[in-house]
């Protein structure tokens, strides 16, 4: 036993963690409120059943004298006094393109040291805790949809690519075909000049003509047709948002020689402007994080401890869900020269360490994890969930492991979780005002608009062709959660709350060389009953 007083729940948590145990918040509170917490902890641990990973409140009650534990106790130091909070204003509502404000309040107040930081109203310096069972979290089992895990049939052959692109076209085209009077490319090819025609197609090429107009080639199951967007039309701005392989609809008029379609209007599959998201029917919250990068020399252990400690405080008692959108560990061989910045060189040891950090999170929280590009699963998307061996290593919370991407429904709220490798692509291809590292949520809006998490094939993104395209956004999610770019971004697109969740890794040498200043040590927390986000800072 270390010679430190054990009255602080945070210390109890780290002491339990160092012995390989994870505990419910209420269990920790009970130990903290015992007359001699250090001794209480010893007794609780000694009496723990063989093989137990998680200490329940019932176990602690049984071990400690129930009469003595029944008194309300005072915590002399709450972890909440060390964890800062930044209350982010509600995200922008509606489509930001109709209101191109240069400043996004949800992000600008969120940046570190902005001076807008204030302790939350409810943060007490001294807290009276009830030892009754009423504060125990009671998350419900998440429902998982669109998970590739165990369903993979692709062999990576050419035929598989044809199949997956057809499936993408069929499913994204369906909503568009309801909006325009689609004619197949083959039919348009034999229509007379001057006819009106509409087509739903996959973008197979985008180039500018000698006179500065745009030539967009659309492809469907019957062939391709060239579509011309004149540079002086309003819709020319929409061409700047186009990516190859996405599915769109155009309406226009055929040229006199019928060889080209002059485009009058263009449509994305998009999210309806009037989308009305589902909400929870009780006050319950979810913390959305990603990119923990355990194993990297830049992993911010102190910030993580503060975050986990905070989850044990009464202030966080409504935070019942923790969603982790990939990059649990730093991995090995992901980028050139990465090994020079590794703290742990063995990938399994990285997961072992990650699992130790995860044990600091209250045992009564429901955790959902998807993999990212640094994790030990296939890199090509859709990525299946962690395999049995890795799951066993991260088993303390009975967490849910699902593929990247997946739709996870908690308390009636659907959350589309996607790690976010395509965000690099979207940011590289589109103009700065549509998508940038400083405003990653805007890049997310583009994915929602295209109803596809990784529209453009090639570049950074590796695609594993499956029978069905797991990367399309079939039904509109209530919340869209990504990570990967290590920057915070929060906003609403047609009422869909979009959160890019930052990271727990300080700036790497690579990031320094390309001037990426990561937002590290933050946890966005979402009220599932109102879908309002709050940003919590732990650095
Ligand atoms: O990547 C975090 C972010 O940094 C993401 O936008 C990619 C970019 N990144 C980081 N390291 C590299 C290297 N070496 N090459 C190219 N891009 C990089 P993550 O994959 O989450 O670490
Ligand atoms: Zn990452
Ligand atoms: Fe990543």
Coordinates of C-alpha atoms and ligand atoms in Angstrom, one line a residue:
X1 CA 0.0 0.0 0.0
X2 CA 1.3 3.4 -0.9
X3 CA 1.6 5.9 1.9
X4 CA -1.0 8.3 0.5
X5 CA -4.4 9.2 2.0
X6 CA -7.1 7.5 0.1
X7 CA -10.0 9.8 0.6
X8 CA -10.2 11.0 -3.0
X9 CA -12.2 8.8 -5.3
X10 CA -9.6 9.5 -8.0
X11 CA -6.9 7.9 -5.9
X12 CA -9.1 4.9 -5.1
X13 CA -9.8 4.4 -8.8
X14 CA -6.1 4.5 -9.7
X15 CA -5.2 2.2 -6.8
X16 CA -7.8 -0.3 -7.9
X17 CA -6.7 0.1 -11.5
X18 CA -3.1 -0.6 -10.5
X19 CA -4.3 -3.9 -9.0
X20 CA -6.2 -4.7 -12.2
X21 CA -9.7 -3.8 -10.9
X22 CA -12.3 -1.6 -12.3
X23 CA -15.2 -0.4 -10.1
X24 CA -18.6 1.1 -10.3
X25 CA -18.8 4.7 -9.3
X26 CA -21.0 3.9 -6.4
X27 CA -18.5 1.3 -5.2
X28 CA -15.7 3.8 -5.3
X29 CA -17.9 6.3 -3.4
X30 CA -18.6 3.7 -0.7
X31 CA -14.9 3.0 -0.2
X32 CA -14.1 6.7 -0.2
X33 CA -16.7 7.3 2.5
X34 CA -15.4 4.6 4.8
X35 CA -13.7 5.7 8.0
X36 CA -10.4 4.4 6.9
X37 CA -10.6 4.3 3.0
X38 CA -7.1 2.7 2.6
X39 CA -8.1 -0.2 4.9
X40 CA -11.5 -0.5 3.3
X41 CA -9.9 -0.8 -0.1
X42 CA -7.6 -3.6 1.2
X43 CA -10.6 -5.5 2.6
X44 CA -12.6 -5.1 -0.6
X45 CA -9.7 -6.3 -2.8
X46 CA -8.9 -9.2 -0.5
X47 CA -12.5 -10.4 -0.6
X48 CA -12.8 -10.0 -4.4
X49 CA -13.9 -13.2 -6.1
X50 CA -11.2 -15.0 -8.1
X51 CA -11.0 -13.7 -11.6
X52 CA -13.2 -10.7 -10.9
X53 CA -12.3 -7.6 -13.0
X54 CA -15.0 -5.3 -11.8
X55 CA -16.0 -4.6 -8.2
X56 CA -19.7 -4.0 -7.8
X57 CA -21.4 -1.9 -5.2
X58 CA -23.0 -5.0 -3.7
X59 CA -19.6 -6.6 -3.2
X60 CA -18.3 -3.5 -1.5
X61 CA -21.4 -3.2 0.7
X62 CA -21.1 -6.8 1.7
X63 CA -17.5 -6.5 2.7
X64 CA -17.7 -3.2 4.5
X65 CA -20.0 -2.9 7.5
X66 CA -23.3 -2.0 6.0
X67 CA -24.3 0.1 9.0
X68 CA -21.1 2.2 8.9
X69 CA -21.4 2.6 5.2
X70 CA -25.0 3.8 5.5
X71 CA -24.0 7.3 6.7
X72 CA -23.8 10.1 4.1
X73 CA -20.1 11.0 3.8
X74 CA -18.2 13.9 2.6
X75 CA -15.6 13.8 -0.1
X76 CA -12.8 16.2 0.7
X77 CA -11.6 16.5 -2.8
X78 CA -13.7 16.0 -5.8
X79 CA -12.1 15.2 -9.1
X80 CA -14.4 17.7 -10.7
X81 CA -12.3 20.5 -9.1
X82 CA -9.4 19.5 -11.3
X83 CA -11.3 18.9 -14.4
X84 CA -12.2 22.0 -16.3
X85 CA -15.4 22.4 -18.2
X86 CA -16.1 24.5 -21.3
X87 CA -19.8 24.9 -22.0
X88 CA -20.0 25.0 -25.7
X89 CA -23.0 26.9 -27.0
X90 CA -25.4 24.9 -29.1
X91 CA -24.0 24.0 -32.5
X92 CA -25.0 25.9 -35.5
X93 CA -28.5 25.1 -36.6
X94 CA -29.5 24.5 -40.2
X95 CA -27.2 24.6 -43.2
X96 CA -24.2 26.7 -42.6
X97 CA -23.8 27.3 -46.3
X98 CA -26.8 29.6 -46.3
X99 CA -25.2 31.5 -43.4
X100 CA -21.5 31.5 -44.1
X101 CA -20.5 33.0 -40.8
X102 CA -16.7 33.0 -40.7
X103 CA -16.8 32.0 -37.0
X104 CA -18.3 28.9 -35.7
X105 CA -19.1 29.5 -32.0
X106 CA -19.2 25.9 -31.1
X107 CA -15.6 25.6 -32.1
X108 CA -14.1 28.9 -31.3
X109 CA -15.2 28.7 -27.7
X110 CA -13.9 25.2 -27.5
X111 CA -10.3 25.9 -28.3
X112 CA -7.9 25.7 -25.5
X113 CA -7.1 28.8 -23.5
X114 CA -9.8 30.8 -25.1
X115 CA -10.7 32.4 -21.8
X116 CA -14.2 31.3 -22.0
X117 CA -13.6 28.4 -19.6
X118 CA -15.7 28.5 -16.5
X119 CA -16.5 26.0 -13.9
X120 CA -19.8 24.4 -14.4
X121 CA -22.6 25.6 -12.1
X122 CA -23.0 22.2 -10.7
X123 CA -19.3 21.7 -9.8
X124 CA -19.1 21.6 -6.1
X125 CA -15.9 21.9 -4.2
X126 CA -17.3 19.7 -1.5
X127 CA -19.9 17.2 -2.3
X128 CA -22.3 15.3 -0.1
X129 CA -22.9 11.9 -1.6
X130 CA -25.7 9.6 -0.9
X131 CA -24.7 6.0 -0.6
X132 CA -28.2 4.9 -1.7
X133 CA -28.4 3.0 -4.9
X134 CA -30.2 5.7 -6.8
X135 CA -27.2 7.2 -8.5
X136 CA -26.0 4.0 -10.1
X137 CA -25.9 4.3 -13.8
X138 CA -28.4 2.2 -15.7
X139 CA -27.5 2.4 -19.4
X140 CA -29.4 0.1 -21.7
X141 CA -27.9 -2.2 -24.2
X142 CA -27.0 -0.4 -27.4
X143 CA -28.5 -1.6 -30.7
X144 CA -26.0 -2.1 -33.5
X145 CA -26.7 -1.8 -37.2
X146 CA -24.7 -2.0 -40.4
X147 CA -21.8 -3.9 -38.8
X148 CA -19.5 -5.7 -41.2
X149 CA -18.1 -7.9 -38.5
X150 CA -18.4 -11.5 -39.4
X151 CA -20.2 -10.6 -42.7
X152 CA -17.2 -10.0 -44.9
X153 CA -17.4 -11.9 -48.2
X154 CA -15.2 -9.8 -50.4
X155 CA -12.1 -11.3 -51.9
X156 CA -10.7 -8.0 -53.3
X157 CA -11.2 -9.2 -56.9
X158 CA -12.3 -6.8 -59.7
X159 CA -15.8 -8.3 -59.7
X160 CA -16.3 -7.4 -56.1
X161 CA -15.5 -3.7 -56.9
X162 CA -18.1 -3.8 -59.6
X163 CA -20.7 -5.3 -57.2
X164 CA -20.0 -2.8 -54.4
X165 CA -20.2 0.2 -56.7
X166 CA -23.5 -1.1 -58.2
X167 CA -24.9 -1.5 -54.8
X168 CA -23.8 2.1 -53.9
X169 CA -25.4 3.4 -57.1
X170 CA -28.6 1.5 -56.5
X171 CA -29.1 2.6 -52.9
X172 CA -28.0 6.2 -53.2
X173 CA -29.7 6.5 -56.5
X174 CA -33.0 5.4 -55.1
X175 CA -33.8 8.6 -53.2
X176 CA -32.6 10.6 -56.2
X177 CA -34.7 8.7 -58.6
X178 CA -37.7 9.7 -56.6
X179 CA -36.8 13.4 -57.1
X180 CA -36.0 13.5 -60.8
X181 CA -37.3 11.7 -63.8
X182 CA -34.3 9.6 -64.3
X183 CA -33.4 8.4 -67.8
X184 CA -30.6 5.8 -68.2
X185 CA -27.5 7.0 -70.0
X186 CA -28.3 4.7 -72.9
X187 CA -31.7 6.2 -73.4
X188 CA -30.3 9.8 -73.2
X189 CA -27.8 8.9 -75.9
X190 CA -30.6 8.3 -78.3
X191 CA -32.8 11.3 -77.4
X192 CA -33.0 14.2 -80.0
X193 CA -31.1 17.4 -79.5
X194 CA -32.9 20.1 -77.4
X195 CA -34.8 17.5 -75.2
X196 CA -35.1 17.9 -71.5
X197 CA -33.4 15.0 -69.7
X198 CA -32.5 14.0 -66.1
X199 CA -30.0 11.5 -65.0
X200 CA -29.0 9.8 -61.7
X201 CA -25.3 8.8 -61.9
X202 CA -22.1 8.2 -60.2
X203 CA -19.5 10.9 -60.9
X204 CA -16.8 9.2 -63.0
X205 CA -14.8 12.3 -64.0
X206 CA -14.8 16.1 -63.3
X207 CA -12.7 18.4 -65.4
X208 CA -12.7 22.0 -66.5
X209 CA -13.0 22.9 -70.2
X210 CA -10.7 25.3 -72.0
X211 CA -13.2 28.0 -71.5
X212 CA -13.6 27.4 -67.8
X213 CA -16.8 25.5 -67.7
X214 CA -17.2 22.2 -65.9
X215 CA -17.6 18.8 -67.6
X216 CA -18.9 16.2 -65.2
X217 CA -19.2 12.7 -66.5
X218 CA -22.0 10.6 -65.0
X219 CA -22.2 6.8 -65.1
X220 CA -25.1 4.5 -64.5
X221 CA -25.6 0.8 -65.2
X222 CA -26.1 1.4 -68.9
X223 CA -23.2 3.7 -69.7
X224 CA -21.9 7.2 -69.2
X225 CA -23.0 10.7 -70.3
X226 CA -21.2 14.0 -70.3
X227 CA -22.9 16.9 -68.4
X228 CA -21.8 20.5 -68.8
X229 CA -22.1 23.0 -66.0
X230 CA -21.6 26.6 -67.2
X231 CA -19.1 28.6 -65.1
X232 CA -21.5 31.6 -64.7
X233 CA -24.4 29.6 -63.3
X234 CA -25.1 29.4 -59.6
X235 CA -24.8 25.6 -59.7
X236 CA -21.1 26.0 -60.7
X237 CA -20.4 26.4 -56.9
X238 CA -21.9 22.9 -56.4
X239 CA -19.3 21.4 -58.7
X240 CA -16.6 22.5 -56.3
X241 CA -18.1 20.1 -53.8
X242 CA -18.2 17.2 -56.1
X243 CA -16.0 14.1 -55.5
X244 CA -15.4 11.2 -57.8
X245 CA -17.6 8.1 -57.2
X246 CA -20.4 10.0 -55.4
X247 CA -23.9 9.6 -56.7
X248 CA -25.8 12.7 -57.8
X249 CA -28.8 13.7 -60.0
X250 CA -28.8 16.4 -62.7
X251 CA -31.6 17.9 -64.8
X252 CA -31.0 19.8 -68.0
X253 CA -31.3 20.2 -71.7
X254 CA -29.5 18.3 -74.4
X255 CA -27.3 20.3 -76.8
X256 CA -28.5 20.6 -80.4
X257 CA -26.3 17.7 -81.5
X258 CA -27.5 15.7 -78.4
X259 CA -24.0 14.9 -77.4
X260 CA -23.9 16.7 -74.1
X261 CA -26.4 17.7 -71.3
X262 CA -26.4 21.4 -70.3
X263 CA -27.1 21.1 -66.5
X264 CA -29.8 23.4 -65.0
X265 CA -30.0 21.8 -61.6
X266 CA -28.0 19.3 -59.5
X267 CA -29.0 17.3 -56.5
X268 CA -27.2 15.4 -53.7
X269 CA -28.8 12.5 -51.9
X270 CA -28.5 14.7 -48.8
X271 CA -30.3 14.9 -45.4
X272 CA -33.8 16.5 -45.5
X273 CA -33.6 20.0 -44.1
X274 CA -36.6 19.3 -41.9
X275 CA -35.0 16.2 -40.4
X276 CA -36.3 15.8 -36.9
X277 CA -33.9 13.8 -34.8
X278 CA -34.9 11.3 -32.1
X279 CA -34.1 12.1 -28.5
X280 CA -33.9 10.1 -25.3
X281 CA -36.8 10.3 -22.9
X282 CA -34.7 10.8 -19.8
X283 CA -31.8 13.0 -19.0
X284 CA -28.8 10.9 -19.9
X285 CA -25.5 11.8 -21.6
X286 CA -22.8 10.2 -23.8
X287 CA -19.1 11.1 -23.9
X288 CA -17.8 10.9 -27.4
X289 CA -14.0 10.4 -27.8
X290 CA -11.5 8.9 -30.2
X291 CA -7.8 8.7 -31.0
X292 CA -6.5 7.7 -27.6
X293 CA -3.2 6.5 -29.1
X294 CA -1.9 4.6 -26.1
X295 CA 1.6 3.4 -26.8
X296 CA 2.7 6.7 -28.4
X297 CA 5.2 8.8 -26.5
X298 CA 2.7 11.7 -26.9
X299 CA -0.2 9.9 -25.3
X300 CA -1.5 12.3 -22.6
X301 CA -1.9 10.0 -19.6
X302 CA -2.5 12.9 -17.2
X303 CA -5.4 14.2 -19.2
X304 CA -6.8 10.7 -19.5
X305 CA -6.6 10.2 -15.7
X306 CA -8.4 13.5 -15.2
X307 CA -11.1 12.5 -17.6
X308 CA -11.6 9.1 -16.0
X309 CA -11.6 10.7 -12.5
X310 CA -14.2 13.2 -13.6
X311 CA -16.4 10.3 -14.8
X312 CA -16.5 9.1 -11.1
X313 CA -17.8 12.5 -9.8
X314 CA -21.4 13.3 -9.2
X315 CA -21.2 15.9 -12.0
X316 CA -20.8 13.1 -14.5
X317 CA -23.4 10.7 -13.1
X318 CA -25.6 11.1 -16.1
X319 CA -22.8 10.3 -18.5
X320 CA -23.8 6.6 -18.9
X321 CA -22.2 6.0 -22.3
X322 CA -18.7 6.2 -23.7
X323 CA -18.3 6.0 -27.4
X324 CA -14.8 5.6 -28.8
X325 CA -14.4 6.1 -32.5
X326 CA -11.1 4.4 -33.2
X327 CA -7.4 4.6 -32.7
X328 CA -7.3 3.1 -29.2
X329 CA -3.6 2.5 -29.6
X330 CA -0.8 4.0 -31.6
X331 CA -0.1 0.8 -33.4
X332 CA 3.1 -0.1 -35.2
X333 CA 4.2 0.6 -38.7
X334 CA 1.2 2.8 -39.5
X335 CA 3.3 5.7 -40.8
X336 CA 7.0 6.0 -41.8
X337 CA 9.3 6.7 -38.8
X338 CA 6.5 6.1 -36.4
X339 CA 8.6 3.8 -34.4
X340 CA 10.8 6.7 -33.3
X341 CA 7.9 8.0 -31.2
X342 CA 6.7 4.8 -29.7
X343 CA 6.6 4.3 -26.0
X344 CA 5.4 0.7 -26.3
X345 CA 6.7 -1.1 -29.4
X346 CA 4.6 -4.3 -29.1
X347 CA 1.0 -3.9 -30.4
X348 CA -0.4 -6.4 -27.8
X349 CA 1.3 -4.6 -25.0
X350 CA -0.2 -1.4 -26.3
X351 CA -3.7 -2.9 -26.0
X352 CA -2.9 -4.3 -22.6
X353 CA -1.9 -0.8 -21.5
X354 CA -5.0 0.7 -23.1
X355 CA -7.1 -1.8 -21.2
X356 CA -5.5 -0.6 -18.0
X357 CA -6.5 3.0 -18.8
X358 CA -9.9 1.9 -19.7
X359 CA -10.4 0.3 -16.3
X360 CA -10.3 3.7 -14.8
X361 CA -13.6 4.4 -16.5
X362 CA -16.5 3.6 -14.1
X363 CA -17.6 0.0 -14.5
X364 CA -21.3 0.9 -14.7
X365 CA -20.8 2.8 -18.0
X366 CA -21.7 1.3 -21.3
X367 CA -18.8 1.5 -23.7
X368 CA -18.9 1.1 -27.5
X369 CA -15.7 0.9 -29.6
X370 CA -15.0 0.9 -33.3
X371 CA -11.5 0.5 -34.8
X372 CA -9.4 3.2 -36.6
X373 CA -6.5 3.1 -38.9
X374 CA -4.0 2.6 -36.1
X375 CA -5.7 -0.4 -34.7
X376 CA -4.9 -4.0 -35.2
X377 CA -7.7 -4.9 -37.7
X378 CA -7.6 -4.8 -41.5
X379 CA -7.0 -1.2 -42.7
X380 CA -9.5 -1.4 -45.6
X381 CA -13.0 -0.1 -44.9
X382 CA -15.4 -1.3 -43.8
X383 CA -13.2 -2.4 -40.9
X384 CA -14.5 -5.3 -38.8
X385 CA -14.5 -5.0 -35.0
X386 CA -11.6 -6.1 -32.8
X387 CA -11.1 -9.9 -32.9
X388 CA -11.6 -12.2 -29.9
X389 CA -8.0 -11.9 -28.7
X390 CA -8.2 -8.2 -28.5
X391 CA -11.7 -8.2 -27.1
X392 CA -10.5 -10.4 -24.3
X393 CA -7.8 -7.9 -23.5
X394 CA -10.4 -5.1 -23.2
X395 CA -13.1 -7.1 -21.4
X396 CA -13.4 -5.2 -18.1
X397 CA -16.6 -3.3 -19.0
X398 CA -18.3 -5.9 -21.1
X399 CA -17.9 -3.3 -23.9
X400 CA -19.6 -3.5 -27.3
X401 CA -17.1 -3.9 -30.1
X402 CA -18.4 -3.1 -33.6
X403 CA -17.1 -2.3 -37.1
X404 CA -16.0 0.9 -38.6
X405 CA -18.5 2.4 -39.6
X406 CA -21.5 1.3 -37.5
X407 CA -24.8 2.8 -36.4
X408 CA -25.2 2.5 -32.6
X409 CA -28.6 3.3 -31.1
X410 CA -28.6 4.4 -27.5
X411 CA -31.7 5.5 -25.6
X412 CA -33.4 5.8 -29.0
X413 CA -30.8 8.1 -30.4
X414 CA -28.9 6.7 -33.4
X415 CA -25.2 7.6 -33.6
X416 CA -23.3 6.9 -36.8
X417 CA -19.8 6.1 -35.6
X418 CA -17.0 6.3 -38.3
X419 CA -13.3 6.7 -37.6
X420 CA -12.8 9.3 -40.3
X421 CA -10.0 8.5 -42.7
X422 CA -12.0 10.0 -45.6
X423 CA -12.0 13.4 -43.8
X424 CA -8.4 13.8 -44.9
X425 CA -9.6 13.2 -48.5
X426 CA -12.5 15.6 -48.3
X427 CA -10.4 18.3 -46.7
X428 CA -7.7 17.9 -49.4
X429 CA -10.1 18.0 -52.3
X430 CA -12.7 20.6 -51.3
X431 CA -12.1 24.4 -51.0
X432 CA -11.1 25.6 -47.5
X433 CA -14.5 27.1 -46.7
X434 CA -16.3 23.8 -47.2
X435 CA -13.9 21.6 -45.3
X436 CA -10.7 22.3 -43.3
X437 CA -8.8 20.8 -40.4
X438 CA -9.9 23.8 -38.3
X439 CA -13.6 23.0 -38.9
X440 CA -13.7 19.2 -39.4
X441 CA -17.5 19.2 -38.7
X442 CA -17.9 20.9 -42.1
X443 CA -16.1 18.0 -43.7
X444 CA -18.6 15.8 -41.9
X445 CA -21.5 17.8 -43.3
X446 CA -20.2 16.9 -46.8
X447 CA -20.4 13.2 -45.9
X448 CA -23.9 13.6 -44.7
X449 CA -24.8 15.5 -47.9
X450 CA -23.4 12.8 -50.0
X451 CA -24.9 10.1 -47.7
X452 CA -21.6 8.2 -47.8
X453 CA -18.8 8.1 -45.2
X454 CA -16.1 7.7 -47.8
X455 CA -17.3 8.9 -51.2
X456 CA -14.1 9.0 -53.1
X457 CA -12.2 5.8 -53.6
X458 CA -8.4 6.0 -53.9
X459 CA -6.0 8.3 -52.2
X460 CA -5.7 7.6 -48.4
X461 CA -8.8 5.5 -48.3
X462 CA -8.6 1.8 -48.8
X463 CA -11.8 0.1 -49.7
X464 CA -12.6 -3.6 -49.1
X465 CA -15.3 -4.4 -51.7
X466 CA -18.2 -6.3 -50.1
X467 CA -21.5 -7.5 -51.5
X468 CA -23.1 -4.4 -50.1
X469 CA -21.7 -0.9 -49.6
X470 CA -21.4 -0.6 -45.8
X471 CA -20.2 2.9 -46.3
X472 CA -23.4 4.4 -47.5
X473 CA -25.5 6.4 -45.0
X474 CA -28.8 4.6 -45.5
X475 CA -30.9 6.2 -42.8
X476 CA -30.2 9.6 -41.4
X477 CA -28.4 9.4 -38.0
X478 CA -29.3 11.7 -35.1
X479 CA -25.7 12.1 -34.2
X480 CA -22.6 11.7 -36.4
X481 CA -19.4 10.9 -34.5
X482 CA -16.0 10.8 -36.1
X483 CA -12.3 11.3 -35.1
X484 CA -9.1 10.7 -36.9
X485 CA -8.0 14.3 -37.8
X486 CA -7.3 15.0 -34.1
X487 CA -9.2 18.3 -34.2
X488 CA -12.4 19.2 -32.4
X489 CA -15.4 20.1 -34.5
X490 CA -19.0 20.4 -33.3
X491 CA -22.0 21.6 -35.3
X492 CA -25.4 20.7 -36.7
X493 CA -26.2 19.9 -40.3
X494 CA -29.9 19.8 -41.0
X495 CA -30.4 19.0 -37.3
X496 CA -27.9 16.2 -37.3
X497 CA -25.4 16.8 -34.5
X498 CA -21.9 16.3 -35.9
X499 CA -19.0 15.8 -33.5
X500 CA -15.4 15.2 -34.4
X501 CA -13.9 14.3 -31.1
X502 CA -10.2 15.5 -31.0
X503 CA -7.6 13.1 -29.4
X504 CA -5.5 12.2 -26.4
X505 CA -2.2 12.5 -28.1
X506 CA 0.0 15.7 -28.1
X507 CA 1.5 16.9 -31.3
X508 CA 3.7 14.4 -33.1
X509 CA 6.8 15.2 -35.1
X510 CA 4.8 14.7 -38.3
X511 CA 2.0 17.0 -37.2
X512 CA 4.6 19.6 -36.2
X513 CA 6.1 19.3 -39.7
X514 CA 2.8 20.0 -41.4
X515 CA 1.6 22.5 -38.8
X516 CA -1.3 20.4 -37.4
X517 CA -2.0 21.6 -33.9
X518 CA -4.1 18.8 -32.4
X519 CA -7.0 19.4 -29.9
X520 CA -5.9 16.9 -27.3
X521 CA -7.5 16.1 -23.9
X522 CA -11.1 17.1 -24.5
X523 CA -14.3 15.1 -24.3
X524 CA -17.4 16.3 -26.0
X525 CA -20.4 15.2 -24.0
X526 CA -23.9 15.1 -25.6
X527 CA -27.2 15.3 -23.8
X528 CA -29.2 12.5 -25.4
X529 CA -32.5 14.1 -24.4
X530 CA -31.8 17.5 -26.1
X531 CA -28.8 16.6 -28.4
X532 CA -27.0 19.6 -27.0
X533 CA -23.2 19.2 -26.8
X534 CA -20.9 20.4 -24.0
X535 CA -17.1 20.3 -24.3
X536 CA -15.0 19.2 -21.3
X537 CA -11.4 20.0 -21.1
X538 CA -9.0 17.8 -19.2
X539 CA -5.6 19.4 -19.8
Ligands
LIG1 O1 -3.9 10.8 -38.1 C1 -4.1 12.1 -37.5 C2 -4.1 13.1 -38.5 O2 -2.8 13.4 -39.0 C3 -4.9 12.7 -39.8 O3 -5.4 13.9 -40.3 C4 -3.8 12.1 -40.7 C5 -2.6 12.9 -40.3 N1 -1.4 12.2 -40.2 C6 -0.7 11.9 -39.1 N2 0.5 11.3 -39.4 C7 0.6 11.3 -40.7 C8 1.6 10.8 -41.6 N3 2.7 10.3 -41.2 N4 1.3 10.9 -42.9 C9 0.2 11.5 -43.4 N5 -0.8 11.9 -42.6 C10 -0.6 11.8 -41.3 P1 -4.0 9.4 -37.3 O4 -4.0 8.4 -38.4 O5 -5.2 9.4 -36.5 O6 -2.8 9.4 -36.4
LIG2 ZN1 -5.6 9.1 -34.8
LIG3 FE1 -6.8 7.9 -37.2

